[in-house]
Amino acid sequence: MSTADVTSSTNDQKYEIAHLKLVPKRHIGRMIAAAIVLLILAAIVRAFSVGQIEWSYVRDFLFAPAILDGLKSTLIMTVAAMGLGIILGVVIAIMRVSGNPVLSSIAIGYVWIFRGAPALLQLMIWFNLALIFPTMGIPGLFEFRTVDIMTPFVAAMLGLGISQGAYTSEVVRSGLLSVDSGQYEAARAIGMTQFKMLRRIVLPQAMRVMVPPIGNEVIGMVKLTSLASVIQYSEILHNAQIIYFANTRVLELLLVACFWYLVVVTLLSIGQYYIERYFGRGSKSITASM
Amino acid sequence: MTKDIIVKAVDVTKLYGPFTALDKVSLEIAKGEVCCIIGPSGSGKSTFLRCINQLEKMNSGAIWVNDELVGYRREGNNLHEINDADMARQRRRVGMVFQRFNLFPHMTALENVMEGPVQVLKEPVAEVRKRAEDILARVGLSDKISHYPSQLSGGQQQRVAIARAMCMRPDLILFDEPTSALDPELVSEVLDVMKDLAASGMTMIVVTHELGFARNVANTVAFMEAGKMVEIGPASEVLTSPKSPRTAEFIKAVHS
């Protein structure tokens, strides 16, 4: 046998493995990590089940009228504060991008102050405003005692809504900036006024960029309303607290409140998906799935 | 100024800081005329076109469209800038087609074409829909009316953009390098639509590098360089026997 023959026969064997089964690499590290995490999770679940939690209290109070009333107040406050936040956000953002130096400086100052101070502190300032302004109004026209109008609801709505407006204005501004300058020009070229251009062309396109972060902020706001419990607004956490002050079942009632927050946030997340899909119409990612 | 002059520009000057983008540019376009503006990049062609519908503000000079002073109102010895609503009203008479199409991405082709007449001119929706469908058929897009811009090729998008300008029934349509952003094989479908539009008697000012289009379709060709109107005259004269040596050089360079 010549050397050439030897080489060719070993070569033939070498290439005869194409039919063999391909076995993926074993990820030992991943399996160990997963096992550890599952173990920890199991330990936590066990701790809660053997801990001194009276689950019957959780069940009984889940649909208690005081809790459901609190839930309703939480939702009302979310809508009111977020509504105020969005209105202020749009106004402040437009002031910021307007060419007017006074308006844009005021917008910058607004964001600086109300994004800078903690929301809880802002709530307390609104609630205690009567201490420095016993009465409010326009002299000679009308006047109120501050304690009469600055109810927990009003103070919470102002505190949460105004600080939210500072955040939302940045979202709106980034939405406005995301619209191509060619869109502004095309809108002007068909004879649109500034207002019509914003309403018909710019905002609908900006919405696509704005909806995901605003959805996030709405979800954040649902939870932020719990701060209003501090100023006696009877939202769900406040009502849960009142109940556990009476029956001392602290953790049970906190879990009840936690359950409802999760329900609301889940529903909002689903709603956000559909809103995003609506404003994404015409964009590439949507058309690909059509 | 005679009745059938649609555009008259006198000494239009535009400065960007120390840079002179337009240096006393003058032009006169009659009704039904097609004028191609050619010239090297940065010569001010697009800037001048954009001054005609006030997307760009000039520093001095004056432009009339249909005998109406554009963007300003004379008060004594001053020209005062007009307000937003009046500016919008003037722009309704002038169509514009952009290099990058600038279709509204959240609207279908049909909605893009209907937007101006319905929202700005406040015409009845049914009537506008009929007209928009006819115009989209005319530019060869009957089967694409419910497509979004992202589902259309560049050439199709530009034809929708031309239809959008046409549906406003303007006195004049401005084209800002309408084929420069297109793949080479899509250029002719857009030029064909423009040729058809020119044949129907539309007054057009076209900033372009397509000298073939200029030769076949334009009545007038203007050559601009460094912000100046170097030469303007009948298309055949300017393109075949230009008076200025700079024009001759440019045409030769484009053809080689």
mmCIF file of N, CA and C in Angstrom, chain A residues 1 3 13 18 27-28 40 46 63 117 124 166 171 190 236-237 246 252 260 268:
data_model
loop_
_atom_site.group_PDB
_atom_site.id
_atom_site.type_symbol
_atom_site.label_atom_id
_atom_site.label_comp_id
_atom_site.label_asym_id
_atom_site.label_seq_id
_atom_site.Cartn_x
_atom_site.Cartn_y
_atom_site.Cartn_z
ATOM 1 N N MET A 1 0.856 -1.217 0.000
ATOM 2 C CA MET A 1 0.000 0.000 0.000
ATOM 3 C C MET A 1 0.874 1.242 0.000
ATOM 4 N N THR A 3 1.759 5.296 0.256
ATOM 5 C CA THR A 3 1.353 6.341 1.207
ATOM 6 C C THR A 3 0.090 7.069 0.752
ATOM 7 N N GLN A 13 -12.834 7.789 5.918
ATOM 8 C CA GLN A 13 -13.440 7.551 7.236
ATOM 9 C C GLN A 13 -13.769 8.867 7.923
ATOM 10 N N ALA A 18 -21.089 12.388 8.818
ATOM 11 C CA ALA A 18 -22.117 13.397 8.590
ATOM 12 C C ALA A 18 -23.502 12.955 9.039
ATOM 13 N N HIS A 27 -25.537 22.697 29.447
ATOM 14 C CA HIS A 27 -25.255 23.925 30.207
ATOM 15 C C HIS A 27 -25.335 23.609 31.687
ATOM 16 N N ILE A 28 -24.263 22.987 32.205
ATOM 17 C CA ILE A 28 -24.244 22.571 33.613
ATOM 18 C C ILE A 28 -24.470 23.776 34.523
ATOM 19 N N ILE A 40 -34.495 28.480 46.593
ATOM 20 C CA ILE A 40 -34.750 29.689 47.379
ATOM 21 C C ILE A 40 -36.227 30.050 47.320
ATOM 22 N N ARG A 46 -42.547 28.332 51.384
ATOM 23 C CA ARG A 46 -42.766 27.542 52.594
ATOM 24 C C ARG A 46 -42.856 28.456 53.816
ATOM 25 N N PHE A 63 -62.633 40.975 49.733
ATOM 26 C CA PHE A 63 -63.771 41.672 49.125
ATOM 27 C C PHE A 63 -64.554 42.473 50.161
ATOM 28 N N ALA A 117 -38.359 67.831 44.268
ATOM 29 C CA ALA A 117 -38.838 67.596 45.632
ATOM 30 C C ALA A 117 -39.586 66.269 45.695
ATOM 31 N N MET A 124 -47.608 66.716 51.474
ATOM 32 C CA MET A 124 -47.750 67.277 52.820
ATOM 33 C C MET A 124 -47.792 68.796 52.762
ATOM 34 N N ALA A 166 -44.287 67.177 35.822
ATOM 35 C CA ALA A 166 -42.875 67.446 35.547
ATOM 36 C C ALA A 166 -42.252 66.273 34.788
ATOM 37 N N VAL A 171 -41.481 63.379 28.861
ATOM 38 C CA VAL A 171 -41.902 62.329 27.929
ATOM 39 C C VAL A 171 -42.519 62.959 26.673
ATOM 40 N N ILE A 190 -48.980 71.730 2.995
ATOM 41 C CA ILE A 190 -50.368 71.597 2.549
ATOM 42 C C ILE A 190 -51.261 72.629 3.231
ATOM 43 N N ILE A 236 -56.878 52.566 49.187
ATOM 44 C CA ILE A 236 -56.900 51.176 49.663
ATOM 45 C C ILE A 236 -55.917 50.915 50.810
ATOM 46 N N LEU A 237 -54.717 51.499 50.735
ATOM 47 C CA LEU A 237 -53.741 51.241 51.799
ATOM 48 C C LEU A 237 -54.212 51.868 53.119
ATOM 49 N N ALA A 246 -57.419 48.095 64.063
ATOM 50 C CA ALA A 246 -58.480 47.542 64.899
ATOM 51 C C ALA A 246 -58.252 46.070 65.205
ATOM 52 N N GLU A 252 -51.686 40.432 57.000
ATOM 53 C CA GLU A 252 -52.798 39.914 56.212
ATOM 54 C C GLU A 252 -53.419 41.034 55.375
ATOM 55 N N TRP A 260 -54.678 43.632 45.314
ATOM 56 C CA TRP A 260 -55.457 44.529 44.444
ATOM 57 C C TRP A 260 -54.575 45.410 43.570
ATOM 58 N N LEU A 268 -53.910 47.103 33.598
ATOM 59 C CA LEU A 268 -53.372 48.261 32.872
ATOM 60 C C LEU A 268 -52.317 47.833 31.850
#
